[in-house]
Tab-separated table of N, CA, C and O in Angstrom:
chain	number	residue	atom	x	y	z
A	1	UNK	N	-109.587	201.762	-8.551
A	1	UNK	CA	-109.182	201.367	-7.199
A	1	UNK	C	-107.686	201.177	-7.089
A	1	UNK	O	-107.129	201.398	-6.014
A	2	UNK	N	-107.024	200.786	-8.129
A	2	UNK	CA	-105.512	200.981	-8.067
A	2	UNK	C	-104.775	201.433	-9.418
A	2	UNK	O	-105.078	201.169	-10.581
A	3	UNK	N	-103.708	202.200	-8.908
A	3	UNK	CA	-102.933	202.938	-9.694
A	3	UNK	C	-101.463	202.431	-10.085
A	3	UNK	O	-100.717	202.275	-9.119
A	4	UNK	N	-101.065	202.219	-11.031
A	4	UNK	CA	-99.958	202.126	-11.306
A	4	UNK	C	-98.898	202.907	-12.102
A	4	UNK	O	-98.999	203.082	-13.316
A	5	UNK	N	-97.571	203.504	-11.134
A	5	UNK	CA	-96.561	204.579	-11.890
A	5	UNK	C	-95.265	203.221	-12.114
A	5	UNK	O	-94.860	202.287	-11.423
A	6	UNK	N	-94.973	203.747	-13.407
A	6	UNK	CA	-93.965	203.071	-13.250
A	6	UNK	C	-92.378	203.621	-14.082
A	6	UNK	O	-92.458	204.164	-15.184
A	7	UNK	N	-91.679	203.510	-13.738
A	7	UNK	CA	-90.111	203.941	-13.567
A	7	UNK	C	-89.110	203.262	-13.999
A	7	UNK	O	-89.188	202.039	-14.111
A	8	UNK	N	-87.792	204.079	-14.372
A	8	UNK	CA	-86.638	203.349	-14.783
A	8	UNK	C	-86.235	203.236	-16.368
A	8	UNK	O	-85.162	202.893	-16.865
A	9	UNK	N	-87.125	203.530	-16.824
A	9	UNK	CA	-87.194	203.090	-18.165
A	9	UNK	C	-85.755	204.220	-18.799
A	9	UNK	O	-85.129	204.856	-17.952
A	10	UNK	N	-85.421	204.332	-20.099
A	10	UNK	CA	-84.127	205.311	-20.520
A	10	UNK	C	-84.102	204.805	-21.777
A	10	UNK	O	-85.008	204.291	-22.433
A	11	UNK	N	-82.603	205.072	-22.124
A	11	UNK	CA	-81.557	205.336	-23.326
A	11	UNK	C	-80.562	204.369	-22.980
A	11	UNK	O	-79.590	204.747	-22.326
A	12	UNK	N	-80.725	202.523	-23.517
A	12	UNK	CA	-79.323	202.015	-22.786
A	12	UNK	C	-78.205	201.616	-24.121
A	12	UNK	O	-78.680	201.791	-25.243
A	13	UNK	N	-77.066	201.204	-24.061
A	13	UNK	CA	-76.594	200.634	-25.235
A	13	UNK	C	-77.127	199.064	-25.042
A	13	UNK	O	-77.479	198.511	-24.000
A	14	UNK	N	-77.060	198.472	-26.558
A	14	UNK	CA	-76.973	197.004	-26.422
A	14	UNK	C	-75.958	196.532	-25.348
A	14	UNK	O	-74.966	197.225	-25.121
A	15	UNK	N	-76.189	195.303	-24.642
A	15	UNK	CA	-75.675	194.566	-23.610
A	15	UNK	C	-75.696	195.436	-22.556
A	15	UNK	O	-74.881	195.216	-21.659
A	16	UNK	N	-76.589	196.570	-22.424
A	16	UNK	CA	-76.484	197.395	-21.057
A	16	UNK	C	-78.138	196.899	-20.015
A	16	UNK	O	-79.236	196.528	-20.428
A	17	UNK	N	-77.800	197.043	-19.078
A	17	UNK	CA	-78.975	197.121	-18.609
A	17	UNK	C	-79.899	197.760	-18.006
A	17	UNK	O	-79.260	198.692	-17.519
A	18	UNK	N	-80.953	197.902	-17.704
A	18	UNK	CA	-82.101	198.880	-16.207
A	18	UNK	C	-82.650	198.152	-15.764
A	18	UNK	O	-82.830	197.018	-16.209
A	19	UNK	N	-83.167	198.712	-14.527
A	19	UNK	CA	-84.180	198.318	-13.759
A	19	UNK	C	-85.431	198.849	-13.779
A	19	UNK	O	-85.510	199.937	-13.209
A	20	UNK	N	-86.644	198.336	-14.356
A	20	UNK	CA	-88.077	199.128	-13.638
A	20	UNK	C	-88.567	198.751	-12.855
A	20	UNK	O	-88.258	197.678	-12.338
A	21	UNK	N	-89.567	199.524	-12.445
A	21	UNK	CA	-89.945	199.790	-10.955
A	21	UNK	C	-91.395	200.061	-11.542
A	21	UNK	O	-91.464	200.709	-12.587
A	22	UNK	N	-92.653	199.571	-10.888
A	22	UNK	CA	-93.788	199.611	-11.009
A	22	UNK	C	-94.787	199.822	-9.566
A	22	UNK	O	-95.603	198.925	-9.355
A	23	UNK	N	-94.736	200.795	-8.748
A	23	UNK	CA	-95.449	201.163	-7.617
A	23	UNK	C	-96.909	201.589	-8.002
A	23	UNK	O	-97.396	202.534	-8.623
A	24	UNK	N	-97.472	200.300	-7.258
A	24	UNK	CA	-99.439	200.253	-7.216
A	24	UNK	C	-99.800	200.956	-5.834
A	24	UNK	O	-99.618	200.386	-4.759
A	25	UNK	N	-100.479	202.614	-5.981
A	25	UNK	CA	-101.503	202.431	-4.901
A	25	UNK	C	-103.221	202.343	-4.793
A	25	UNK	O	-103.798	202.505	-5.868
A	26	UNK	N	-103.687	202.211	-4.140
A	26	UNK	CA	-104.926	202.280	-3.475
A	26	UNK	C	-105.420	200.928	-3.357
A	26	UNK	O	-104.755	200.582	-2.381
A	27	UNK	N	-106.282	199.674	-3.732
A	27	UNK	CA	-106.920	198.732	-3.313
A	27	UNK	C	-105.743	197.356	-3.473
A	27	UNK	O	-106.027	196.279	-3.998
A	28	UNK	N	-104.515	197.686	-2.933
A	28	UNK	CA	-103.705	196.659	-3.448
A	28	UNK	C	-103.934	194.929	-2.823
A	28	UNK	O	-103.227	193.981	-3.167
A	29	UNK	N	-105.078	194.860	-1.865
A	29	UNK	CA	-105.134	193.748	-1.951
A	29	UNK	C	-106.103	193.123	-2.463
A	29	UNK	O	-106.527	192.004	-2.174
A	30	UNK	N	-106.487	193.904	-3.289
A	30	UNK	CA	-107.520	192.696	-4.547
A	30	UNK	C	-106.700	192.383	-5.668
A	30	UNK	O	-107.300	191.746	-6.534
A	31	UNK	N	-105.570	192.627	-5.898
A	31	UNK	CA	-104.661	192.496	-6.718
A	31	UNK	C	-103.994	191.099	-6.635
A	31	UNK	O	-103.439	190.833	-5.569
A	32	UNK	N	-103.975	190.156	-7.640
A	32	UNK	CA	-103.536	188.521	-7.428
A	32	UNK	C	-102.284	188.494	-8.012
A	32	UNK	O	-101.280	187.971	-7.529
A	33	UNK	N	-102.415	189.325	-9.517
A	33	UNK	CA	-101.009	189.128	-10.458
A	33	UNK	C	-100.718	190.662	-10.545
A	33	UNK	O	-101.332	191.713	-10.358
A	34	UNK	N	-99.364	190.223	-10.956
A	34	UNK	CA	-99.203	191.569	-11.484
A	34	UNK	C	-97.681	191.443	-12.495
A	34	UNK	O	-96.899	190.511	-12.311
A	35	UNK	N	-97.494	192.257	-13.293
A	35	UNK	CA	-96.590	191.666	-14.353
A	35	UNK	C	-96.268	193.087	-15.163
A	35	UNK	O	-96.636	194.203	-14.795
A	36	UNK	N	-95.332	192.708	-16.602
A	36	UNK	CA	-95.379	193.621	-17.456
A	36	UNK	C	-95.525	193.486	-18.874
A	36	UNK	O	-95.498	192.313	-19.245
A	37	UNK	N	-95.662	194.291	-19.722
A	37	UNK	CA	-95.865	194.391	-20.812
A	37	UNK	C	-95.267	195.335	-21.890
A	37	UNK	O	-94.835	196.450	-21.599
A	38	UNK	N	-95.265	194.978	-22.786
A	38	UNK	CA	-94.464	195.671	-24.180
A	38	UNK	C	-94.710	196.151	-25.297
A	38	UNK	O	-94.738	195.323	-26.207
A	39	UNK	N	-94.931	197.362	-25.607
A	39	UNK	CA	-95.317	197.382	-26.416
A	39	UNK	C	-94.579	198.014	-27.832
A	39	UNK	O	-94.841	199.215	-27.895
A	40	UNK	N	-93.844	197.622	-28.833
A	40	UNK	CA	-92.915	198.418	-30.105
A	40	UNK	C	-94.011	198.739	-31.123
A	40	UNK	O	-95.058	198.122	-31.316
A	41	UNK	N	-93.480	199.999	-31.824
A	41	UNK	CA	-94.624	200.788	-32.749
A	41	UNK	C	-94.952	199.980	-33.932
A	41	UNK	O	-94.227	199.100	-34.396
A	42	UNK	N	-95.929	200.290	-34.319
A	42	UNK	CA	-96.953	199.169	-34.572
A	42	UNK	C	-96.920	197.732	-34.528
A	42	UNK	O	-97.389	197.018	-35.414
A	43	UNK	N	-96.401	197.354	-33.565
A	43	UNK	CA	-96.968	195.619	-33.485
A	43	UNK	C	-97.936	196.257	-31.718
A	43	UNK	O	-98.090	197.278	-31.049
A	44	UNK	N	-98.269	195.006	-31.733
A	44	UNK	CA	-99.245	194.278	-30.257
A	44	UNK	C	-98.633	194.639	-28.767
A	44	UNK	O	-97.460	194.976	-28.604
A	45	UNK	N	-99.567	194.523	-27.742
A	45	UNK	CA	-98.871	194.488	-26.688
A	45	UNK	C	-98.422	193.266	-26.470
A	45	UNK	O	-99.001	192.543	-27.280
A	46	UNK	N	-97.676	192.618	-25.789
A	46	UNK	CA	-97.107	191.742	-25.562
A	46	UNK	C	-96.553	191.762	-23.982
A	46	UNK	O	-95.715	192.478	-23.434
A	47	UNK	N	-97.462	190.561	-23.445
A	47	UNK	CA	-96.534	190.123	-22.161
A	47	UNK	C	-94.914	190.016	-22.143
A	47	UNK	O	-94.283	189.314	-22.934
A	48	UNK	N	-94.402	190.719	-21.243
A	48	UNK	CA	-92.640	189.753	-21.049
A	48	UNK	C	-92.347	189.213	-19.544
A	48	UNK	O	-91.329	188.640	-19.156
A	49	UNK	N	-93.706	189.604	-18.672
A	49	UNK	CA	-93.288	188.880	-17.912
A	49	UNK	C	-94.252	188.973	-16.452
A	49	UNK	O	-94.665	190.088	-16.134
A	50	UNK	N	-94.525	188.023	-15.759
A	50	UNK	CA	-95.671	187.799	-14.597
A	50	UNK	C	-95.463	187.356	-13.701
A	50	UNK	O	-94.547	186.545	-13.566
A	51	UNK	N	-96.294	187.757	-12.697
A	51	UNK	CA	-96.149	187.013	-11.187
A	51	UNK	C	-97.618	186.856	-10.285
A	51	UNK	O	-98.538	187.666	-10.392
A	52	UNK	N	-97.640	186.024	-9.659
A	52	UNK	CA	-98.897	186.248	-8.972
A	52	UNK	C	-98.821	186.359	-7.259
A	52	UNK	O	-97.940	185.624	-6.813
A	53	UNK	N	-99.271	186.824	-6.628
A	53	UNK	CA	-98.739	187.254	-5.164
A	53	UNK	C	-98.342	186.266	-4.586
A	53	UNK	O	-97.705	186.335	-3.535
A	54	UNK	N	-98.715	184.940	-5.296
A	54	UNK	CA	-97.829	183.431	-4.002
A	54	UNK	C	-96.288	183.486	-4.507
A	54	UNK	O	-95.488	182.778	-3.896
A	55	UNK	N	-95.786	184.341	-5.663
A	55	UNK	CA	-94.694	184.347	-6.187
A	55	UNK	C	-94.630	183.166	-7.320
A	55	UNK	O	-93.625	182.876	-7.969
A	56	UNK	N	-95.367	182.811	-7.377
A	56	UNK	CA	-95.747	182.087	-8.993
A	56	UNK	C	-94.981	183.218	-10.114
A	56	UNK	O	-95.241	184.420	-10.064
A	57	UNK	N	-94.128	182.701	-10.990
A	57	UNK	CA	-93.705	183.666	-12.167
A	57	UNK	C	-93.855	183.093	-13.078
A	57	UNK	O	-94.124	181.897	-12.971
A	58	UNK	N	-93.714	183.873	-14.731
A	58	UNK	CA	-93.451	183.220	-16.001
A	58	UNK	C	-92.945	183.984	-16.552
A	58	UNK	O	-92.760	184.999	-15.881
A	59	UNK	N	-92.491	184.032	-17.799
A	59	UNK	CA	-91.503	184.687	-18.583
A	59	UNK	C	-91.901	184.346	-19.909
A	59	UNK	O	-92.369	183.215	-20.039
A	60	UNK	N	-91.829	184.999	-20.830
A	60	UNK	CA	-91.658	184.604	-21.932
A	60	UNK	C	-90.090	184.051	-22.093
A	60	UNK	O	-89.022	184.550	-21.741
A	61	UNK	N	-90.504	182.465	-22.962
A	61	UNK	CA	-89.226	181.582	-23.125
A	61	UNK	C	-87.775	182.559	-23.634
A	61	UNK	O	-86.636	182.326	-23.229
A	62	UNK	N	-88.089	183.501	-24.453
A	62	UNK	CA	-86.903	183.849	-25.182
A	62	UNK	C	-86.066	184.657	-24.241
A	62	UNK	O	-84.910	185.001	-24.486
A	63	UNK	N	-86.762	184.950	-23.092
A	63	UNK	CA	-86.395	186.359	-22.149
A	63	UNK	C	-85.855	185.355	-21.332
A	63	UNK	O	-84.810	185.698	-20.778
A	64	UNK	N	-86.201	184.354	-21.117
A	64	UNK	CA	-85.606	184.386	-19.591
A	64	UNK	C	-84.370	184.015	-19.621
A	64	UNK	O	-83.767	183.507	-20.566
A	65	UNK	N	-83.890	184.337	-18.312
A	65	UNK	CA	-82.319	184.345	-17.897
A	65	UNK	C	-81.735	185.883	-18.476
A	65	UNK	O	-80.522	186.056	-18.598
A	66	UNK	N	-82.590	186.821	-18.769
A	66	UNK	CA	-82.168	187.908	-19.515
A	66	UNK	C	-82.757	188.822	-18.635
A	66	UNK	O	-82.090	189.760	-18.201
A	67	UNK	N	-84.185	188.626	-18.252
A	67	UNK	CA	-84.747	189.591	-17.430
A	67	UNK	C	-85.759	188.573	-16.565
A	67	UNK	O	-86.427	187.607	-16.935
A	68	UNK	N	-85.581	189.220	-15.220
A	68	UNK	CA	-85.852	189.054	-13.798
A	68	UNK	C	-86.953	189.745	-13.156
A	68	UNK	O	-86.800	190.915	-12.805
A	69	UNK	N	-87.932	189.201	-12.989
A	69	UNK	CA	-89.295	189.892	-12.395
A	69	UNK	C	-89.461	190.009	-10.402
A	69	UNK	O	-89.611	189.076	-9.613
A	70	UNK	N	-89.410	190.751	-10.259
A	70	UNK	CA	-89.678	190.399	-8.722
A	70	UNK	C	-90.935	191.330	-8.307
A	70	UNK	O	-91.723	191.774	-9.142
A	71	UNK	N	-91.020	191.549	-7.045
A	71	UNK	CA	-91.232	191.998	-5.860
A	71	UNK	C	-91.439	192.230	-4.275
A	71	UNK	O	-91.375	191.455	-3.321
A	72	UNK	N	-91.657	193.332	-4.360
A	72	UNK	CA	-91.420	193.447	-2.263
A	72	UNK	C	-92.392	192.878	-1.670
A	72	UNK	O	-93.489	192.773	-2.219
A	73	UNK	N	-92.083	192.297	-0.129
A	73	UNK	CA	-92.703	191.944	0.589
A	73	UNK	C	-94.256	192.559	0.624
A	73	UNK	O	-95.256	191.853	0.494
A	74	UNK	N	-94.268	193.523	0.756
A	74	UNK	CA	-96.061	194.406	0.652
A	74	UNK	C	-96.999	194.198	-0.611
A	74	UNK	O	-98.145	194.641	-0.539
A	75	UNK	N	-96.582	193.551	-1.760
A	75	UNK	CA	-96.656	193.438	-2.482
A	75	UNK	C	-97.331	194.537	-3.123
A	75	UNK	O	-98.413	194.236	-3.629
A	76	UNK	N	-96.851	196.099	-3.260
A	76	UNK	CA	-96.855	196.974	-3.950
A	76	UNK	C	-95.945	197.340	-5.408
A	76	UNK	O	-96.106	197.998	-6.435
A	77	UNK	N	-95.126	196.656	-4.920
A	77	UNK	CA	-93.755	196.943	-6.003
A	77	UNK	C	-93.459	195.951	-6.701
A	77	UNK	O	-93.175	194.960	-6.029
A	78	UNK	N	-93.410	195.818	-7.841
A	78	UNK	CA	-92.692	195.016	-8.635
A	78	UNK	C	-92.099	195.949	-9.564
A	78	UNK	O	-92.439	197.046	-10.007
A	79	UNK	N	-90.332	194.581	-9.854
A	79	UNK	CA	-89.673	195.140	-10.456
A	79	UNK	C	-89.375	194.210	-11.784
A	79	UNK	O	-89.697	193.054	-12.061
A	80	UNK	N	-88.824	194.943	-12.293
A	80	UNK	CA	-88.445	194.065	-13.981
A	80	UNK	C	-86.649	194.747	-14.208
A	80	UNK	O	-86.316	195.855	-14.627
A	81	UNK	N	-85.844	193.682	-13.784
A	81	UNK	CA	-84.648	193.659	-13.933
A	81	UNK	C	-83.737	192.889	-15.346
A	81	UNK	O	-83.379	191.721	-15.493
A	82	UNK	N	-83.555	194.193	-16.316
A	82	UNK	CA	-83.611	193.682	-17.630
A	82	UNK	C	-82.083	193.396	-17.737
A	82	UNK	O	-81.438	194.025	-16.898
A	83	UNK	N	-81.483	192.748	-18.410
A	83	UNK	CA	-79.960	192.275	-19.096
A	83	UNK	C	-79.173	192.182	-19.960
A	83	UNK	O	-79.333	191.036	-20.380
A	84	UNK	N	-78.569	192.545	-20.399
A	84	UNK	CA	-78.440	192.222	-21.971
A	84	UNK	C	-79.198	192.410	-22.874
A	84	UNK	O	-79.608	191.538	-23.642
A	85	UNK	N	-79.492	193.623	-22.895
A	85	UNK	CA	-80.462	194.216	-23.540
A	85	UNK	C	-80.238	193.989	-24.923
A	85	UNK	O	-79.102	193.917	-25.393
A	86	UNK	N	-81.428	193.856	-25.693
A	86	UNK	CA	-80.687	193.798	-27.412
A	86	UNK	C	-81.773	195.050	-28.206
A	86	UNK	O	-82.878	195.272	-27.711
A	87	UNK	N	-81.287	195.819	-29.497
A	87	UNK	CA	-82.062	196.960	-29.918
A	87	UNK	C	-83.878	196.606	-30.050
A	87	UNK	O	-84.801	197.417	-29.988
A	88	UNK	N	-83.949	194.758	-30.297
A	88	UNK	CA	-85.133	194.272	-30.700
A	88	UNK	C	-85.987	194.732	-29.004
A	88	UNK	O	-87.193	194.975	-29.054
A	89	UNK	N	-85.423	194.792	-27.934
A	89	UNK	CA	-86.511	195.075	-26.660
A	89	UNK	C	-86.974	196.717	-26.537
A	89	UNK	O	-87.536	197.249	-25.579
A	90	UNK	N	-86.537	197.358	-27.862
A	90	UNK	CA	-86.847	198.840	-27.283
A	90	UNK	C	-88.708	198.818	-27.638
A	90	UNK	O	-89.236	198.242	-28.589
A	91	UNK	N	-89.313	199.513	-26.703
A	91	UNK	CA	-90.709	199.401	-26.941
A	91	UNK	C	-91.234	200.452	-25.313
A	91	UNK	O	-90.488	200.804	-24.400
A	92	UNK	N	-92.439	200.658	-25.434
A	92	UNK	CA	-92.880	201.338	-24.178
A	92	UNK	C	-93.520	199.586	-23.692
A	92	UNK	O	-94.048	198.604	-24.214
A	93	UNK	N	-93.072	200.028	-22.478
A	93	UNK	CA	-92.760	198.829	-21.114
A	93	UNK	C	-93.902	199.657	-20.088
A	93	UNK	O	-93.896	200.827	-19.705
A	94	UNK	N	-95.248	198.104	-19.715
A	94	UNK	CA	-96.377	198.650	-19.280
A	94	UNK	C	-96.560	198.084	-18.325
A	94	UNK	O	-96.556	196.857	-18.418
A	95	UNK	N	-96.773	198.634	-17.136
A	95	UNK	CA	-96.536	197.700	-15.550
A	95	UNK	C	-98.451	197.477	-15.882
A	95	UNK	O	-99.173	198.276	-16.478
A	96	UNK	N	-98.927	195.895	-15.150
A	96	UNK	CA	-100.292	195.723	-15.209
A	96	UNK	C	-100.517	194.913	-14.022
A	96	UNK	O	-99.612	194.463	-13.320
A	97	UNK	N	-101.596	194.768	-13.853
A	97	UNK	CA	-102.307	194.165	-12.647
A	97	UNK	C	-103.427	194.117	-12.901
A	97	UNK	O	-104.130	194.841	-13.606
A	98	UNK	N	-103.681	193.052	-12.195
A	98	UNK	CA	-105.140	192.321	-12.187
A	98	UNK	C	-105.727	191.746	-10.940
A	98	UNK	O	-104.990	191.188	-10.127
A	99	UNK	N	-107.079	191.856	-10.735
A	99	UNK	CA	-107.536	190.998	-9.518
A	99	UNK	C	-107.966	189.126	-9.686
A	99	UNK	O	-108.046	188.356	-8.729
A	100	UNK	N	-108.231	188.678	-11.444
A	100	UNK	CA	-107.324	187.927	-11.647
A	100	UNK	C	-106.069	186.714	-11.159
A	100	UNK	O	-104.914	187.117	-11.295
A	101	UNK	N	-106.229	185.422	-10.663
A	101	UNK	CA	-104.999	184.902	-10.621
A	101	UNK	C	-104.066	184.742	-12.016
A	101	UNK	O	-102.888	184.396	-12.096
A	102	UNK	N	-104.830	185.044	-12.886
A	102	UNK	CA	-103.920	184.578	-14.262
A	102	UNK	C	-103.462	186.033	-15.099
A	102	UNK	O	-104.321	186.769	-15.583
A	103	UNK	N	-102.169	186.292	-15.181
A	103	UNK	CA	-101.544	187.305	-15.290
A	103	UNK	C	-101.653	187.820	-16.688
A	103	UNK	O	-101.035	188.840	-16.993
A	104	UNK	N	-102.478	187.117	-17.660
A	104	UNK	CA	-102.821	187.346	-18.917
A	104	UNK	C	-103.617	187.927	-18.874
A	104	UNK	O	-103.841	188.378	-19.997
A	105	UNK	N	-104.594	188.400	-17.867
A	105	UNK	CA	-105.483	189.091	-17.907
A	105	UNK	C	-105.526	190.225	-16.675
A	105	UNK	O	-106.105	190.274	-15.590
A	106	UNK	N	-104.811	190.919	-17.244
A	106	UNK	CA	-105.165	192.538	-15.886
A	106	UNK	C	-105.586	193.271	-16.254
A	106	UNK	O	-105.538	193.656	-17.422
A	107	UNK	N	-106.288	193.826	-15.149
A	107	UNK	CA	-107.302	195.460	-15.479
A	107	UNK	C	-106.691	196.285	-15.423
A	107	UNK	O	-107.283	197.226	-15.952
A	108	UNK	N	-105.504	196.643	-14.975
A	108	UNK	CA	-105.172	197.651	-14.277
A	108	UNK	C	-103.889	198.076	-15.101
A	108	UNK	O	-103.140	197.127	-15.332
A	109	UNK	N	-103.563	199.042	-15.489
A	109	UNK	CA	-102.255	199.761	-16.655
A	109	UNK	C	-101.916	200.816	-16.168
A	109	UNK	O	-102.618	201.757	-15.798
A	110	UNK	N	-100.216	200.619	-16.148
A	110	UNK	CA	-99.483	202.126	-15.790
A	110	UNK	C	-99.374	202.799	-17.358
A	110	UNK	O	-99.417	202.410	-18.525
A	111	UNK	N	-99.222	203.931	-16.679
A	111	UNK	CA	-99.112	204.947	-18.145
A	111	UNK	C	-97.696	204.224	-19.140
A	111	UNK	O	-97.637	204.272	-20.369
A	112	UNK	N	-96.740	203.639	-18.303
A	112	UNK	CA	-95.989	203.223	-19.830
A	112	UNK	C	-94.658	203.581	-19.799
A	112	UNK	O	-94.580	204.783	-20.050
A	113	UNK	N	-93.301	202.964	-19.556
A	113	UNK	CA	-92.039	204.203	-19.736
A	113	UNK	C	-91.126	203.373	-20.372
A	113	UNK	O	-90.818	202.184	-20.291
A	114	UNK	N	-90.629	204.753	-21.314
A	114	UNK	CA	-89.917	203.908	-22.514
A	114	UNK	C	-88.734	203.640	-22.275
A	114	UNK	O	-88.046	204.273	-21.475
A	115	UNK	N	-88.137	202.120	-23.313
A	115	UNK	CA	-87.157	202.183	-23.367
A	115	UNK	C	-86.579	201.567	-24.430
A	115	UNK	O	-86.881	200.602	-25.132
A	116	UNK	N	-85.442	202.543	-24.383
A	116	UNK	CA	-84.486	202.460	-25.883
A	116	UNK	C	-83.553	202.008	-25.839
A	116	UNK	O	-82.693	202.486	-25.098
A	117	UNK	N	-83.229	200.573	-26.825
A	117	UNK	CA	-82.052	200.248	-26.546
A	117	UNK	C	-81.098	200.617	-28.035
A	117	UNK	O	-81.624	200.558	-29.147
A	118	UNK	N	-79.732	200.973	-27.841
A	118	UNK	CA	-79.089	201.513	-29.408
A	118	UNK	C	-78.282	200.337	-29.608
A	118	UNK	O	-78.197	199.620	-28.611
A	119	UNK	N	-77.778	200.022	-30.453
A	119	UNK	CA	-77.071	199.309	-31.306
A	119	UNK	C	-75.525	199.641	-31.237
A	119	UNK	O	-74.733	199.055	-31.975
């Protein structure tokens, strides 16, 4: 019932930054949270960061003030505005959603877009 593409991802140097972009269509209002995820070769996925449509957010402690979660009014879009990037965040970056209020748990996975940070 919903789809997620998501965008932005690249090639940055350390201390550089991007923006992703995570556009959900089809049943977007059964959707409560929606957030992202991380994943570097062979470890776990890992949350870095959530929201739930009242604009409730969280972050993992080490991230924040580094990277910035939002989204638009329609609540289709969320973005993940990263900072100061360091080589340890390179990993494929996974936009998710859930119908769910608790952002630890979504059904819903974009295919994934990488990003590399160099040293």
């Amino acid at each position: 019932q919903v789809q997620l593409v998501e965008s932005g991802g690249g090639l940055v140097q350390a201390g550089g930054s991007l923006r992703l972009s995570c556009t959900a269509s089809g049943s977007i209002g059964s959707i409560n949270a929606m957030g992202w995820y991380r994943q570097a070769p062979g470890k776990q996925r890992e949350l870095v960061a959530g929201m739930t449509r009242s604009g409730t957010t969280t972050y993992v402690v080490s991230l924040k003030g580094r990277f910035t979660i939002s989204r638009n009014n329609a609540w289709d879009t969320v973005y993940l505005q990263m900072n100061s990037l360091q080589p340890e965040d390179t990993a494929v970056y996974y936009c998710a959603a859930g119908t769910s209020w608790v952002v630890t748990a979504p059904n819903y996975w974009g295919q994934g877009t990488q990003v590399t940070v160099s040293s």
